[in-house]
Structures are given as C-alpha cells and as structure tokens.
Amino acid sequence: MAIVVKTLSEQAYEIIRERILSNDMQPDKPIRQDALSQTLGVSKIPLREALTRLEHDGLLISHPNRGFLVRPLTVNEAEDVFDLRLSLEPDAAAEACKKASDEQREKVKEIFIDLQNHADECSPEAVTVNSAFHLALTEMPDKPVTQVLLERLHLLSERYVRMHLEPPNREANAFREHQEIFDAWMARDGKAVKKLLKAHTKGTLEDLREQIPS
C-alpha cells in the first residue's frame, strides 16, 4: 500500500470541511483567517488555498470586504440542487446497473457495507459515505460528463443531507431506502432503481423544505 503524504493545504481543507459539515462554523459570519491560521498551525498561503478550494466546492462564499463566509443553507438552493439530481441520477443509476462490470458491482457492495457501518450516525463521515454510495451507483466509463456533474451536485448536497439526517430515526429510514436501492441495483432492475431513487431523493427534498428556515 502506497504512503499518502498530504500537504498542509489538503490537511487544512479536510479539517475546515469537517467543521462546516458539523455546523461548527456559522453561516454569514466572516472567517477570521489570522485566528484560524493559528488554530490549525498553518501559514496564510496554504490556508487560503484550502478556503479557495472550499469556495469552489460550494461550501464557502467570498466577498471583497468581508472575506470568506460559510454559505447559508436555503430552500431555493436545496430545490435547485436536488431537482438537478433528480434530472440525472435516477436515469444514470438505472443505466449503470445494467452495464456494471463485476469489478464495479464489487465496489458498490463494499461501499454499501461501509454505509451500513455508519447507518446509525449523522456525522461528516456518514455523509461522505452516503455521497460515495450514490455516486458509485451512477458510475459509467462512457458517461464521464454525467459523473462530473453528479460529483459536483453531491458536493453541494452534503450539508443538506447532514441536516436531513438530524431528526430522530432519519438515519434508519434512509438506510432502509438505501438497502432497497442497493438490492434493486445488484439485481440489475433498472426500472426499480429509477423508481426507488426518485422517491428517495424527492422525499429528502420534501423534508428539507420543512426543516430549512424560511
């Protein structure tokens, strides 16, 4: 196994990203880069690289006079992101389950087991595994543009998914739905995959409309 050495910028990115997903950094409050630099033990250059990357991910926004701020969660953005996912993801997963190689099917199975291990959690790790599971269902070598678009949408979805999983019993309900989607995908039942994934995504959006403050 190769040893992976992460740069200071990459380490700062991962720490700040986890804090944002954990709601430890409040939206619309300017990030004090001097204080954050000292807390993380990194200089301003790798810190700014990390913040710029997080802005590209859609987790931060920047203003000329206020610097970087955590992007607020809004119903409008949730509808935009999840509607786009609905237009791409169910069809892509339905097609991918029929084309999947043995290697791809094994990958989906391994990620599902990891998802099962996080079934009772509402943590940044659980949200990351959730995204990995959804993306593995749609992966097709001959559809790279679709995959890039879905990866971007899942980056924007992560904080909303974390919010969605906060109420009691949400994790259990989500895992039950993931189990049904996984079973249909492994059975190469594209019609069922499309139907289940649409219902799963629509249900998440409906819950978010009630959860996000107007």
mmCIF file with all atom_site columns, C-alpha atoms in Angstrom:
data_model
loop_
_atom_site.group_PDB
_atom_site.id
_atom_site.type_symbol
_atom_site.label_atom_id
_atom_site.label_alt_id
_atom_site.label_comp_id
_atom_site.label_asym_id
_atom_site.label_entity_id
_atom_site.label_seq_id
_atom_site.pdbx_PDB_ins_code
_atom_site.Cartn_x
_atom_site.Cartn_y
_atom_site.Cartn_z
_atom_site.occupancy
_atom_site.B_iso_or_equiv
_atom_site.pdbx_formal_charge
_atom_site.auth_seq_id
_atom_site.auth_comp_id
_atom_site.auth_asym_id
_atom_site.auth_atom_id
_atom_site.pdbx_PDB_model_num
ATOM 1   C CA . MET A 1 1   ? 0.000   0.000  0.000   1.00 0.00 ? 1   MET A CA 1
ATOM 2   C CA . ALA A 1 2   ? 1.392   3.398  -1.013  1.00 0.00 ? 2   ALA A CA 1
ATOM 3   C CA . ILE A 1 3   ? 2.028   6.032  1.658   1.00 0.00 ? 3   ILE A CA 1
ATOM 4   C CA . VAL A 1 4   ? -0.062  9.138  1.009   1.00 0.00 ? 4   VAL A CA 1
ATOM 5   C CA . VAL A 1 5   ? 1.509   12.384 2.173   1.00 0.00 ? 5   VAL A CA 1
ATOM 6   C CA . LYS A 1 6   ? -0.941  15.279 2.412   1.00 0.00 ? 6   LYS A CA 1
ATOM 7   C CA . THR A 1 7   ? 0.091   18.889 2.001   1.00 0.00 ? 7   THR A CA 1
ATOM 8   C CA . LEU A 1 8   ? -0.717  21.499 4.651   1.00 0.00 ? 8   LEU A CA 1
ATOM 9   C CA . SER A 1 9   ? -3.354  22.895 2.306   1.00 0.00 ? 9   SER A CA 1
ATOM 10  C CA . GLU A 1 10  ? -5.025  19.473 1.973   1.00 0.00 ? 10  GLU A CA 1
ATOM 11  C CA . GLN A 1 11  ? -4.958  18.932 5.732   1.00 0.00 ? 11  GLN A CA 1
ATOM 12  C CA . ALA A 1 12  ? -6.454  22.373 6.375   1.00 0.00 ? 12  ALA A CA 1
ATOM 13  C CA . TYR A 1 13  ? -9.104  21.709 3.726   1.00 0.00 ? 13  TYR A CA 1
ATOM 14  C CA . GLU A 1 14  ? -10.209 18.467 5.388   1.00 0.00 ? 14  GLU A CA 1
ATOM 15  C CA . ILE A 1 15  ? -10.350 19.977 8.892   1.00 0.00 ? 15  ILE A CA 1
ATOM 16  C CA . ILE A 1 16  ? -12.311 23.063 7.818   1.00 0.00 ? 16  ILE A CA 1
ATOM 17  C CA . ARG A 1 17  ? -14.626 20.987 5.631   1.00 0.00 ? 17  ARG A CA 1
ATOM 18  C CA . GLU A 1 18  ? -15.462 18.734 8.583   1.00 0.00 ? 18  GLU A CA 1
ATOM 19  C CA . ARG A 1 19  ? -16.143 21.775 10.768  1.00 0.00 ? 19  ARG A CA 1
ATOM 20  C CA . ILE A 1 20  ? -18.503 23.204 8.159   1.00 0.00 ? 20  ILE A CA 1
ATOM 21  C CA . LEU A 1 21  ? -20.357 19.895 7.760   1.00 0.00 ? 21  LEU A CA 1
ATOM 22  C CA . SER A 1 22  ? -20.575 19.608 11.554  1.00 0.00 ? 22  SER A CA 1
ATOM 23  C CA . ASN A 1 23  ? -22.074 23.119 11.741  1.00 0.00 ? 23  ASN A CA 1
ATOM 24  C CA . ASP A 1 24  ? -19.177 24.280 13.927  1.00 0.00 ? 24  ASP A CA 1
ATOM 25  C CA . MET A 1 25  ? -18.756 27.297 11.637  1.00 0.00 ? 25  MET A CA 1
ATOM 26  C CA . GLN A 1 26  ? -21.782 29.555 11.368  1.00 0.00 ? 26  GLN A CA 1
ATOM 27  C CA . PRO A 1 27  ? -23.107 30.841 8.015   1.00 0.00 ? 27  PRO A CA 1
ATOM 28  C CA . ASP A 1 28  ? -22.665 34.512 7.086   1.00 0.00 ? 28  ASP A CA 1
ATOM 29  C CA . LYS A 1 29  ? -20.032 35.020 9.794   1.00 0.00 ? 29  LYS A CA 1
ATOM 30  C CA . PRO A 1 30  ? -16.670 36.144 8.336   1.00 0.00 ? 30  PRO A CA 1
ATOM 31  C CA . ILE A 1 31  ? -13.868 33.636 8.850   1.00 0.00 ? 31  ILE A CA 1
ATOM 32  C CA . ARG A 1 32  ? -11.019 35.210 10.790  1.00 0.00 ? 32  ARG A CA 1
ATOM 33  C CA . GLN A 1 33  ? -8.083  33.892 8.815   1.00 0.00 ? 33  GLN A CA 1
ATOM 34  C CA . ASP A 1 34  ? -5.439  35.033 11.326  1.00 0.00 ? 34  ASP A CA 1
ATOM 35  C CA . ALA A 1 35  ? -7.114  33.168 14.181  1.00 0.00 ? 35  ALA A CA 1
ATOM 36  C CA . LEU A 1 36  ? -7.854  30.104 12.044  1.00 0.00 ? 36  LEU A CA 1
ATOM 37  C CA . SER A 1 37  ? -4.265  30.035 10.807  1.00 0.00 ? 37  SER A CA 1
ATOM 38  C CA . GLN A 1 38  ? -3.007  29.924 14.394  1.00 0.00 ? 38  GLN A CA 1
ATOM 39  C CA . THR A 1 39  ? -5.564  27.312 15.447  1.00 0.00 ? 39  THR A CA 1
ATOM 40  C CA . LEU A 1 40  ? -4.631  24.976 12.586  1.00 0.00 ? 40  LEU A CA 1
ATOM 41  C CA . GLY A 1 41  ? -0.913  25.688 12.805  1.00 0.00 ? 41  GLY A CA 1
ATOM 42  C CA . VAL A 1 42  ? -0.549  26.622 9.139   1.00 0.00 ? 42  VAL A CA 1
ATOM 43  C CA . SER A 1 43  ? 0.555   29.776 7.375   1.00 0.00 ? 43  SER A CA 1
ATOM 44  C CA . LYS A 1 44  ? -1.816  32.008 5.434   1.00 0.00 ? 44  LYS A CA 1
ATOM 45  C CA . ILE A 1 45  ? -0.872  30.660 1.992   1.00 0.00 ? 45  ILE A CA 1
ATOM 46  C CA . PRO A 1 46  ? -1.972  27.010 2.486   1.00 0.00 ? 46  PRO A CA 1
ATOM 47  C CA . LEU A 1 47  ? -4.972  28.250 4.487   1.00 0.00 ? 47  LEU A CA 1
ATOM 48  C CA . ARG A 1 48  ? -6.089  30.497 1.649   1.00 0.00 ? 48  ARG A CA 1
ATOM 49  C CA . GLU A 1 49  ? -5.614  27.634 -0.819  1.00 0.00 ? 49  GLU A CA 1
ATOM 50  C CA . ALA A 1 50  ? -7.878  25.479 1.358   1.00 0.00 ? 50  ALA A CA 1
ATOM 51  C CA . LEU A 1 51  ? -10.513 28.222 1.648   1.00 0.00 ? 51  LEU A CA 1
ATOM 52  C CA . THR A 1 52  ? -10.474 28.821 -2.108  1.00 0.00 ? 52  THR A CA 1
ATOM 53  C CA . ARG A 1 53  ? -10.981 25.109 -2.713  1.00 0.00 ? 53  ARG A CA 1
ATOM 54  C CA . LEU A 1 54  ? -13.911 25.070 -0.275  1.00 0.00 ? 54  LEU A CA 1
ATOM 55  C CA . GLU A 1 55  ? -15.401 28.031 -2.118  1.00 0.00 ? 55  GLU A CA 1
ATOM 56  C CA . HIS A 1 56  ? -15.133 26.048 -5.352  1.00 0.00 ? 56  HIS A CA 1
ATOM 57  C CA . ASP A 1 57  ? -16.896 23.146 -3.603  1.00 0.00 ? 57  ASP A CA 1
ATOM 58  C CA . GLY A 1 58  ? -19.777 25.479 -2.771  1.00 0.00 ? 58  GLY A CA 1
ATOM 59  C CA . LEU A 1 59  ? -19.247 25.379 0.993   1.00 0.00 ? 59  LEU A CA 1
ATOM 60  C CA . LEU A 1 60  ? -17.910 28.936 1.256   1.00 0.00 ? 60  LEU A CA 1
ATOM 61  C CA . ILE A 1 61  ? -18.586 32.241 -0.451  1.00 0.00 ? 61  ILE A CA 1
ATOM 62  C CA . SER A 1 62  ? -16.282 35.244 -0.611  1.00 0.00 ? 62  SER A CA 1
ATOM 63  C CA . HIS A 1 63  ? -16.922 38.985 -0.556  1.00 0.00 ? 63  HIS A CA 1
ATOM 64  C CA . PRO A 1 64  ? -14.343 41.692 -1.317  1.00 0.00 ? 64  PRO A CA 1
ATOM 65  C CA . ASN A 1 65  ? -14.839 43.467 2.012   1.00 0.00 ? 65  ASN A CA 1
ATOM 66  C CA . ARG A 1 66  ? -15.786 40.557 4.278   1.00 0.00 ? 66  ARG A CA 1
ATOM 67  C CA . GLY A 1 67  ? -13.543 37.724 3.111   1.00 0.00 ? 67  GLY A CA 1
ATOM 68  C CA . PHE A 1 68  ? -14.731 34.109 3.253   1.00 0.00 ? 68  PHE A CA 1
ATOM 69  C CA . LEU A 1 69  ? -18.045 33.089 4.828   1.00 0.00 ? 69  LEU A CA 1
ATOM 70  C CA . VAL A 1 70  ? -19.841 29.764 5.200   1.00 0.00 ? 70  VAL A CA 1
ATOM 71  C CA . ARG A 1 71  ? -22.517 29.528 2.534   1.00 0.00 ? 71  ARG A CA 1
ATOM 72  C CA . PRO A 1 72  ? -26.018 29.658 4.099   1.00 0.00 ? 72  PRO A CA 1
ATOM 73  C CA . LEU A 1 73  ? -28.472 26.801 3.552   1.00 0.00 ? 73  LEU A CA 1
ATOM 74  C CA . THR A 1 74  ? -31.599 27.909 1.690   1.00 0.00 ? 74  THR A CA 1
ATOM 75  C CA . VAL A 1 75  ? -34.737 26.250 0.369   1.00 0.00 ? 75  VAL A CA 1
ATOM 76  C CA . ASN A 1 76  ? -34.085 27.774 -3.051  1.00 0.00 ? 76  ASN A CA 1
ATOM 77  C CA . GLU A 1 77  ? -30.619 26.225 -3.325  1.00 0.00 ? 77  GLU A CA 1
ATOM 78  C CA . ALA A 1 78  ? -31.838 22.863 -1.995  1.00 0.00 ? 78  ALA A CA 1
ATOM 79  C CA . GLU A 1 79  ? -34.569 22.770 -4.638  1.00 0.00 ? 79  GLU A CA 1
ATOM 80  C CA . ASP A 1 80  ? -32.086 23.727 -7.349  1.00 0.00 ? 80  ASP A CA 1
ATOM 81  C CA . VAL A 1 81  ? -29.544 21.069 -6.343  1.00 0.00 ? 81  VAL A CA 1
ATOM 82  C CA . PHE A 1 82  ? -31.981 18.225 -5.716  1.00 0.00 ? 82  PHE A CA 1
ATOM 83  C CA . ASP A 1 83  ? -34.052 18.966 -8.825  1.00 0.00 ? 83  ASP A CA 1
ATOM 84  C CA . LEU A 1 84  ? -30.867 18.698 -10.881 1.00 0.00 ? 84  LEU A CA 1
ATOM 85  C CA . ARG A 1 85  ? -30.007 15.437 -9.158  1.00 0.00 ? 85  ARG A CA 1
ATOM 86  C CA . LEU A 1 86  ? -33.488 14.143 -9.979  1.00 0.00 ? 86  LEU A CA 1
ATOM 87  C CA . SER A 1 87  ? -32.976 15.000 -13.638 1.00 0.00 ? 87  SER A CA 1
ATOM 88  C CA . LEU A 1 88  ? -29.731 12.996 -13.844 1.00 0.00 ? 88  LEU A CA 1
ATOM 89  C CA . GLU A 1 89  ? -29.249 10.470 -11.057 1.00 0.00 ? 89  GLU A CA 1
ATOM 90  C CA . PRO A 1 90  ? -32.195 8.022  -11.355 1.00 0.00 ? 90  PRO A CA 1
ATOM 91  C CA . ASP A 1 91  ? -31.705 7.505  -15.097 1.00 0.00 ? 91  ASP A CA 1
ATOM 92  C CA . ALA A 1 92  ? -27.929 7.211  -14.735 1.00 0.00 ? 92  ALA A CA 1
ATOM 93  C CA . ALA A 1 93  ? -28.197 4.642  -11.929 1.00 0.00 ? 93  ALA A CA 1
ATOM 94  C CA . ALA A 1 94  ? -30.795 2.647  -13.869 1.00 0.00 ? 94  ALA A CA 1
ATOM 95  C CA . GLU A 1 95  ? -28.485 2.509  -16.880 1.00 0.00 ? 95  GLU A CA 1
ATOM 96  C CA . ALA A 1 96  ? -25.347 1.833  -14.828 1.00 0.00 ? 96  ALA A CA 1
ATOM 97  C CA . CYS A 1 97  ? -26.818 -1.174 -13.020 1.00 0.00 ? 97  CYS A CA 1
ATOM 98  C CA . LYS A 1 98  ? -27.314 -2.926 -16.363 1.00 0.00 ? 98  LYS A CA 1
ATOM 99  C CA . LYS A 1 99  ? -23.825 -2.100 -17.655 1.00 0.00 ? 99  LYS A CA 1
ATOM 100 C CA . ALA A 1 100 ? -21.846 -2.629 -14.447 1.00 0.00 ? 100 ALA A CA 1
ATOM 101 C CA . SER A 1 101 ? -18.835 -4.937 -14.569 1.00 0.00 ? 101 SER A CA 1
ATOM 102 C CA . ASP A 1 102 ? -18.074 -7.435 -11.816 1.00 0.00 ? 102 ASP A CA 1
ATOM 103 C CA . GLU A 1 103 ? -15.449 -5.011 -10.512 1.00 0.00 ? 103 GLU A CA 1
ATOM 104 C CA . GLN A 1 104 ? -17.949 -2.150 -10.359 1.00 0.00 ? 104 GLN A CA 1
ATOM 105 C CA . ARG A 1 105 ? -20.541 -4.324 -8.640  1.00 0.00 ? 105 ARG A CA 1
ATOM 106 C CA . GLU A 1 106 ? -17.971 -5.312 -6.026  1.00 0.00 ? 106 GLU A CA 1
ATOM 107 C CA . LYS A 1 107 ? -17.120 -1.641 -5.475  1.00 0.00 ? 107 LYS A CA 1
ATOM 108 C CA . VAL A 1 108 ? -20.788 -0.785 -4.894  1.00 0.00 ? 108 VAL A CA 1
ATOM 109 C CA . LYS A 1 109 ? -21.092 -3.713 -2.485  1.00 0.00 ? 109 LYS A CA 1
ATOM 110 C CA . GLU A 1 110 ? -18.045 -2.580 -0.480  1.00 0.00 ? 110 GLU A CA 1
ATOM 111 C CA . ILE A 1 111 ? -19.331 0.995  -0.208  1.00 0.00 ? 111 ILE A CA 1
ATOM 112 C CA . PHE A 1 112 ? -22.756 -0.269 0.844   1.00 0.00 ? 112 PHE A CA 1
ATOM 113 C CA . ILE A 1 113 ? -21.144 -2.281 3.657   1.00 0.00 ? 113 ILE A CA 1
ATOM 114 C CA . ASP A 1 114 ? -19.338 0.894  4.739   1.00 0.00 ? 114 ASP A CA 1
ATOM 115 C CA . LEU A 1 115 ? -22.673 2.736  4.592   1.00 0.00 ? 115 LEU A CA 1
ATOM 116 C CA . GLN A 1 116 ? -24.196 0.016  6.759   1.00 0.00 ? 116 GLN A CA 1
ATOM 117 C CA . ASN A 1 117 ? -21.456 0.579  9.337   1.00 0.00 ? 117 ASN A CA 1
ATOM 118 C CA . HIS A 1 118 ? -22.483 4.262  9.519   1.00 0.00 ? 118 HIS A CA 1
ATOM 119 C CA . ALA A 1 119 ? -26.231 3.591  9.457   1.00 0.00 ? 119 ALA A CA 1
ATOM 120 C CA . ASP A 1 120 ? -26.836 4.977  12.959  1.00 0.00 ? 120 ASP A CA 1
ATOM 121 C CA . GLU A 1 121 ? -24.690 8.083  12.545  1.00 0.00 ? 121 GLU A CA 1
ATOM 122 C CA . CYS A 1 122 ? -25.223 11.664 11.484  1.00 0.00 ? 122 CYS A CA 1
ATOM 123 C CA . SER A 1 123 ? -21.547 12.530 11.092  1.00 0.00 ? 123 SER A CA 1
ATOM 124 C CA . PRO A 1 124 ? -19.412 14.074 8.329   1.00 0.00 ? 124 PRO A CA 1
ATOM 125 C CA . GLU A 1 125 ? -18.030 10.578 7.667   1.00 0.00 ? 125 GLU A CA 1
ATOM 126 C CA . ALA A 1 126 ? -21.539 9.160  7.253   1.00 0.00 ? 126 ALA A CA 1
ATOM 127 C CA . VAL A 1 127 ? -22.457 11.944 4.828   1.00 0.00 ? 127 VAL A CA 1
ATOM 128 C CA . THR A 1 128 ? -19.282 11.319 2.813   1.00 0.00 ? 128 THR A CA 1
ATOM 129 C CA . VAL A 1 129 ? -20.029 7.594  2.570   1.00 0.00 ? 129 VAL A CA 1
ATOM 130 C CA . ASN A 1 130 ? -23.613 8.423  1.583   1.00 0.00 ? 130 ASN A CA 1
ATOM 131 C CA . SER A 1 131 ? -22.327 10.508 -1.336  1.00 0.00 ? 131 SER A CA 1
ATOM 132 C CA . ALA A 1 132 ? -19.844 7.793  -2.316  1.00 0.00 ? 132 ALA A CA 1
ATOM 133 C CA . PHE A 1 133 ? -22.660 5.227  -2.423  1.00 0.00 ? 133 PHE A CA 1
ATOM 134 C CA . HIS A 1 134 ? -24.879 7.377  -4.632  1.00 0.00 ? 134 HIS A CA 1
ATOM 135 C CA . LEU A 1 135 ? -22.003 8.194  -6.989  1.00 0.00 ? 135 LEU A CA 1
ATOM 136 C CA . ALA A 1 136 ? -20.933 4.554  -7.263  1.00 0.00 ? 136 ALA A CA 1
ATOM 137 C CA . LEU A 1 137 ? -24.450 3.658  -8.428  1.00 0.00 ? 137 LEU A CA 1
ATOM 138 C CA . THR A 1 138 ? -24.154 6.012  -11.414 1.00 0.00 ? 138 THR A CA 1
ATOM 139 C CA . GLU A 1 139 ? -20.541 5.423  -12.448 1.00 0.00 ? 139 GLU A CA 1
ATOM 140 C CA . MET A 1 140 ? -20.149 4.571  -16.143 1.00 0.00 ? 140 MET A CA 1
ATOM 141 C CA . PRO A 1 141 ? -16.870 4.770  -18.110 1.00 0.00 ? 141 PRO A CA 1
ATOM 142 C CA . ASP A 1 142 ? -18.713 6.005  -21.208 1.00 0.00 ? 142 ASP A CA 1
ATOM 143 C CA . LYS A 1 143 ? -20.527 8.826  -19.334 1.00 0.00 ? 143 LYS A CA 1
ATOM 144 C CA . PRO A 1 144 ? -17.714 10.896 -17.754 1.00 0.00 ? 144 PRO A CA 1
ATOM 145 C CA . VAL A 1 145 ? -19.526 14.243 -18.080 1.00 0.00 ? 145 VAL A CA 1
ATOM 146 C CA . THR A 1 146 ? -22.585 12.913 -16.264 1.00 0.00 ? 146 THR A CA 1
ATOM 147 C CA . GLN A 1 147 ? -20.360 11.687 -13.445 1.00 0.00 ? 147 GLN A CA 1
ATOM 148 C CA . VAL A 1 148 ? -18.553 15.030 -13.129 1.00 0.00 ? 148 VAL A CA 1
ATOM 149 C CA . LEU A 1 149 ? -21.882 16.848 -12.896 1.00 0.00 ? 149 LEU A CA 1
ATOM 150 C CA . LEU A 1 150 ? -23.191 14.435 -10.267 1.00 0.00 ? 150 LEU A CA 1
ATOM 151 C CA . GLU A 1 151 ? -19.992 14.728 -8.232  1.00 0.00 ? 151 GLU A CA 1
ATOM 152 C CA . ARG A 1 152 ? -20.441 18.490 -8.159  1.00 0.00 ? 152 ARG A CA 1
ATOM 153 C CA . LEU A 1 153 ? -24.103 18.177 -7.158  1.00 0.00 ? 153 LEU A CA 1
ATOM 154 C CA . HIS A 1 154 ? -23.241 15.789 -4.335  1.00 0.00 ? 154 HIS A CA 1
ATOM 155 C CA . LEU A 1 155 ? -20.642 18.215 -3.009  1.00 0.00 ? 155 LEU A CA 1
ATOM 156 C CA . LEU A 1 156 ? -23.380 20.841 -2.852  1.00 0.00 ? 156 LEU A CA 1
ATOM 157 C CA . SER A 1 157 ? -25.788 18.303 -1.309  1.00 0.00 ? 157 SER A CA 1
ATOM 158 C CA . GLU A 1 158 ? -23.658 17.195 1.629   1.00 0.00 ? 158 GLU A CA 1
ATOM 159 C CA . ARG A 1 159 ? -24.670 19.860 4.155   1.00 0.00 ? 159 ARG A CA 1
ATOM 160 C CA . TYR A 1 160 ? -28.322 19.413 3.215   1.00 0.00 ? 160 TYR A CA 1
ATOM 161 C CA . VAL A 1 161 ? -28.024 15.644 3.658   1.00 0.00 ? 161 VAL A CA 1
ATOM 162 C CA . ARG A 1 162 ? -26.450 16.206 7.072   1.00 0.00 ? 162 ARG A CA 1
ATOM 163 C CA . MET A 1 163 ? -29.350 18.482 8.050   1.00 0.00 ? 163 MET A CA 1
ATOM 164 C CA . HIS A 1 164 ? -31.854 15.956 6.721   1.00 0.00 ? 164 HIS A CA 1
ATOM 165 C CA . LEU A 1 165 ? -30.403 13.171 8.888   1.00 0.00 ? 165 LEU A CA 1
ATOM 166 C CA . GLU A 1 166 ? -30.511 15.161 12.149  1.00 0.00 ? 166 GLU A CA 1
ATOM 167 C CA . PRO A 1 167 ? -34.095 14.343 13.317  1.00 0.00 ? 167 PRO A CA 1
ATOM 168 C CA . PRO A 1 168 ? -34.607 11.046 15.222  1.00 0.00 ? 168 PRO A CA 1
ATOM 169 C CA . ASN A 1 169 ? -34.995 7.872  13.129  1.00 0.00 ? 169 ASN A CA 1
ATOM 170 C CA . ARG A 1 170 ? -33.958 9.587  9.896   1.00 0.00 ? 170 ARG A CA 1
ATOM 171 C CA . GLU A 1 171 ? -30.752 7.516  9.657   1.00 0.00 ? 171 GLU A CA 1
ATOM 172 C CA . ALA A 1 172 ? -32.710 4.260  9.965   1.00 0.00 ? 172 ALA A CA 1
ATOM 173 C CA . ASN A 1 173 ? -35.258 5.329  7.351   1.00 0.00 ? 173 ASN A CA 1
ATOM 174 C CA . ALA A 1 174 ? -32.525 6.470  4.978   1.00 0.00 ? 174 ALA A CA 1
ATOM 175 C CA . PHE A 1 175 ? -30.654 3.189  5.343   1.00 0.00 ? 175 PHE A CA 1
ATOM 176 C CA . ARG A 1 176 ? -33.818 1.178  4.684   1.00 0.00 ? 176 ARG A CA 1
ATOM 177 C CA . GLU A 1 177 ? -34.290 3.104  1.438   1.00 0.00 ? 177 GLU A CA 1
ATOM 178 C CA . HIS A 1 178 ? -30.619 2.640  0.545   1.00 0.00 ? 178 HIS A CA 1
ATOM 179 C CA . GLN A 1 179 ? -30.998 -1.104 1.152   1.00 0.00 ? 179 GLN A CA 1
ATOM 180 C CA . GLU A 1 180 ? -33.909 -1.261 -1.297  1.00 0.00 ? 180 GLU A CA 1
ATOM 181 C CA . ILE A 1 181 ? -31.984 0.736  -3.902  1.00 0.00 ? 181 ILE A CA 1
ATOM 182 C CA . PHE A 1 182 ? -28.896 -1.444 -3.428  1.00 0.00 ? 182 PHE A CA 1
ATOM 183 C CA . ASP A 1 183 ? -30.888 -4.680 -3.798  1.00 0.00 ? 183 ASP A CA 1
ATOM 184 C CA . ALA A 1 184 ? -32.555 -3.455 -6.997  1.00 0.00 ? 184 ALA A CA 1
ATOM 185 C CA . TRP A 1 185 ? -29.230 -2.224 -8.405  1.00 0.00 ? 185 TRP A CA 1
ATOM 186 C CA . MET A 1 186 ? -27.481 -5.527 -7.708  1.00 0.00 ? 186 MET A CA 1
ATOM 187 C CA . ALA A 1 187 ? -30.420 -7.340 -9.344  1.00 0.00 ? 187 ALA A CA 1
ATOM 188 C CA . ARG A 1 188 ? -29.882 -5.129 -12.433 1.00 0.00 ? 188 ARG A CA 1
ATOM 189 C CA . ASP A 1 189 ? -33.502 -3.999 -12.173 1.00 0.00 ? 189 ASP A CA 1
ATOM 190 C CA . GLY A 1 190 ? -33.184 -0.595 -13.807 1.00 0.00 ? 190 GLY A CA 1
ATOM 191 C CA . LYS A 1 191 ? -36.888 0.210  -13.602 1.00 0.00 ? 191 LYS A CA 1
ATOM 192 C CA . ALA A 1 192 ? -36.975 -0.376 -9.838  1.00 0.00 ? 192 ALA A CA 1
ATOM 193 C CA . VAL A 1 193 ? -33.709 1.520  -9.306  1.00 0.00 ? 193 VAL A CA 1
ATOM 194 C CA . LYS A 1 194 ? -35.093 4.564  -11.100 1.00 0.00 ? 194 LYS A CA 1
ATOM 195 C CA . LYS A 1 195 ? -38.374 4.491  -9.168  1.00 0.00 ? 195 LYS A CA 1
ATOM 196 C CA . LEU A 1 196 ? -36.741 3.981  -5.756  1.00 0.00 ? 196 LEU A CA 1
ATOM 197 C CA . LEU A 1 197 ? -34.043 6.594  -6.291  1.00 0.00 ? 197 LEU A CA 1
ATOM 198 C CA . LYS A 1 198 ? -36.589 9.170  -7.425  1.00 0.00 ? 198 LYS A CA 1
ATOM 199 C CA . ALA A 1 199 ? -38.747 8.549  -4.358  1.00 0.00 ? 199 ALA A CA 1
ATOM 200 C CA . HIS A 1 200 ? -35.695 8.671  -2.070  1.00 0.00 ? 200 HIS A CA 1
ATOM 201 C CA . THR A 1 201 ? -34.444 11.983 -3.480  1.00 0.00 ? 201 THR A CA 1
ATOM 202 C CA . LYS A 1 202 ? -37.895 13.593 -3.609  1.00 0.00 ? 202 LYS A CA 1
ATOM 203 C CA . GLY A 1 203 ? -38.541 12.555 -0.013  1.00 0.00 ? 203 GLY A CA 1
ATOM 204 C CA . THR A 1 204 ? -35.295 14.164 1.120   1.00 0.00 ? 204 THR A CA 1
ATOM 205 C CA . LEU A 1 205 ? -36.190 17.414 -0.627  1.00 0.00 ? 205 LEU A CA 1
ATOM 206 C CA . GLU A 1 206 ? -39.704 17.446 0.841   1.00 0.00 ? 206 GLU A CA 1
ATOM 207 C CA . ASP A 1 207 ? -38.284 17.029 4.348   1.00 0.00 ? 207 ASP A CA 1
ATOM 208 C CA . LEU A 1 208 ? -35.734 19.788 3.748   1.00 0.00 ? 208 LEU A CA 1
ATOM 209 C CA . ARG A 1 209 ? -38.460 22.221 2.700   1.00 0.00 ? 209 ARG A CA 1
ATOM 210 C CA . GLU A 1 210 ? -39.899 21.825 6.197   1.00 0.00 ? 210 GLU A CA 1
ATOM 211 C CA . GLN A 1 211 ? -36.544 21.883 8.004   1.00 0.00 ? 211 GLN A CA 1
ATOM 212 C CA . ILE A 1 212 ? -34.802 24.867 6.425   1.00 0.00 ? 212 ILE A CA 1
ATOM 213 C CA . PRO A 1 213 ? -35.816 28.200 7.996   1.00 0.00 ? 213 PRO A CA 1
ATOM 214 C CA . SER A 1 214 ? -37.559 30.465 5.506   1.00 0.00 ? 214 SER A CA 1
#
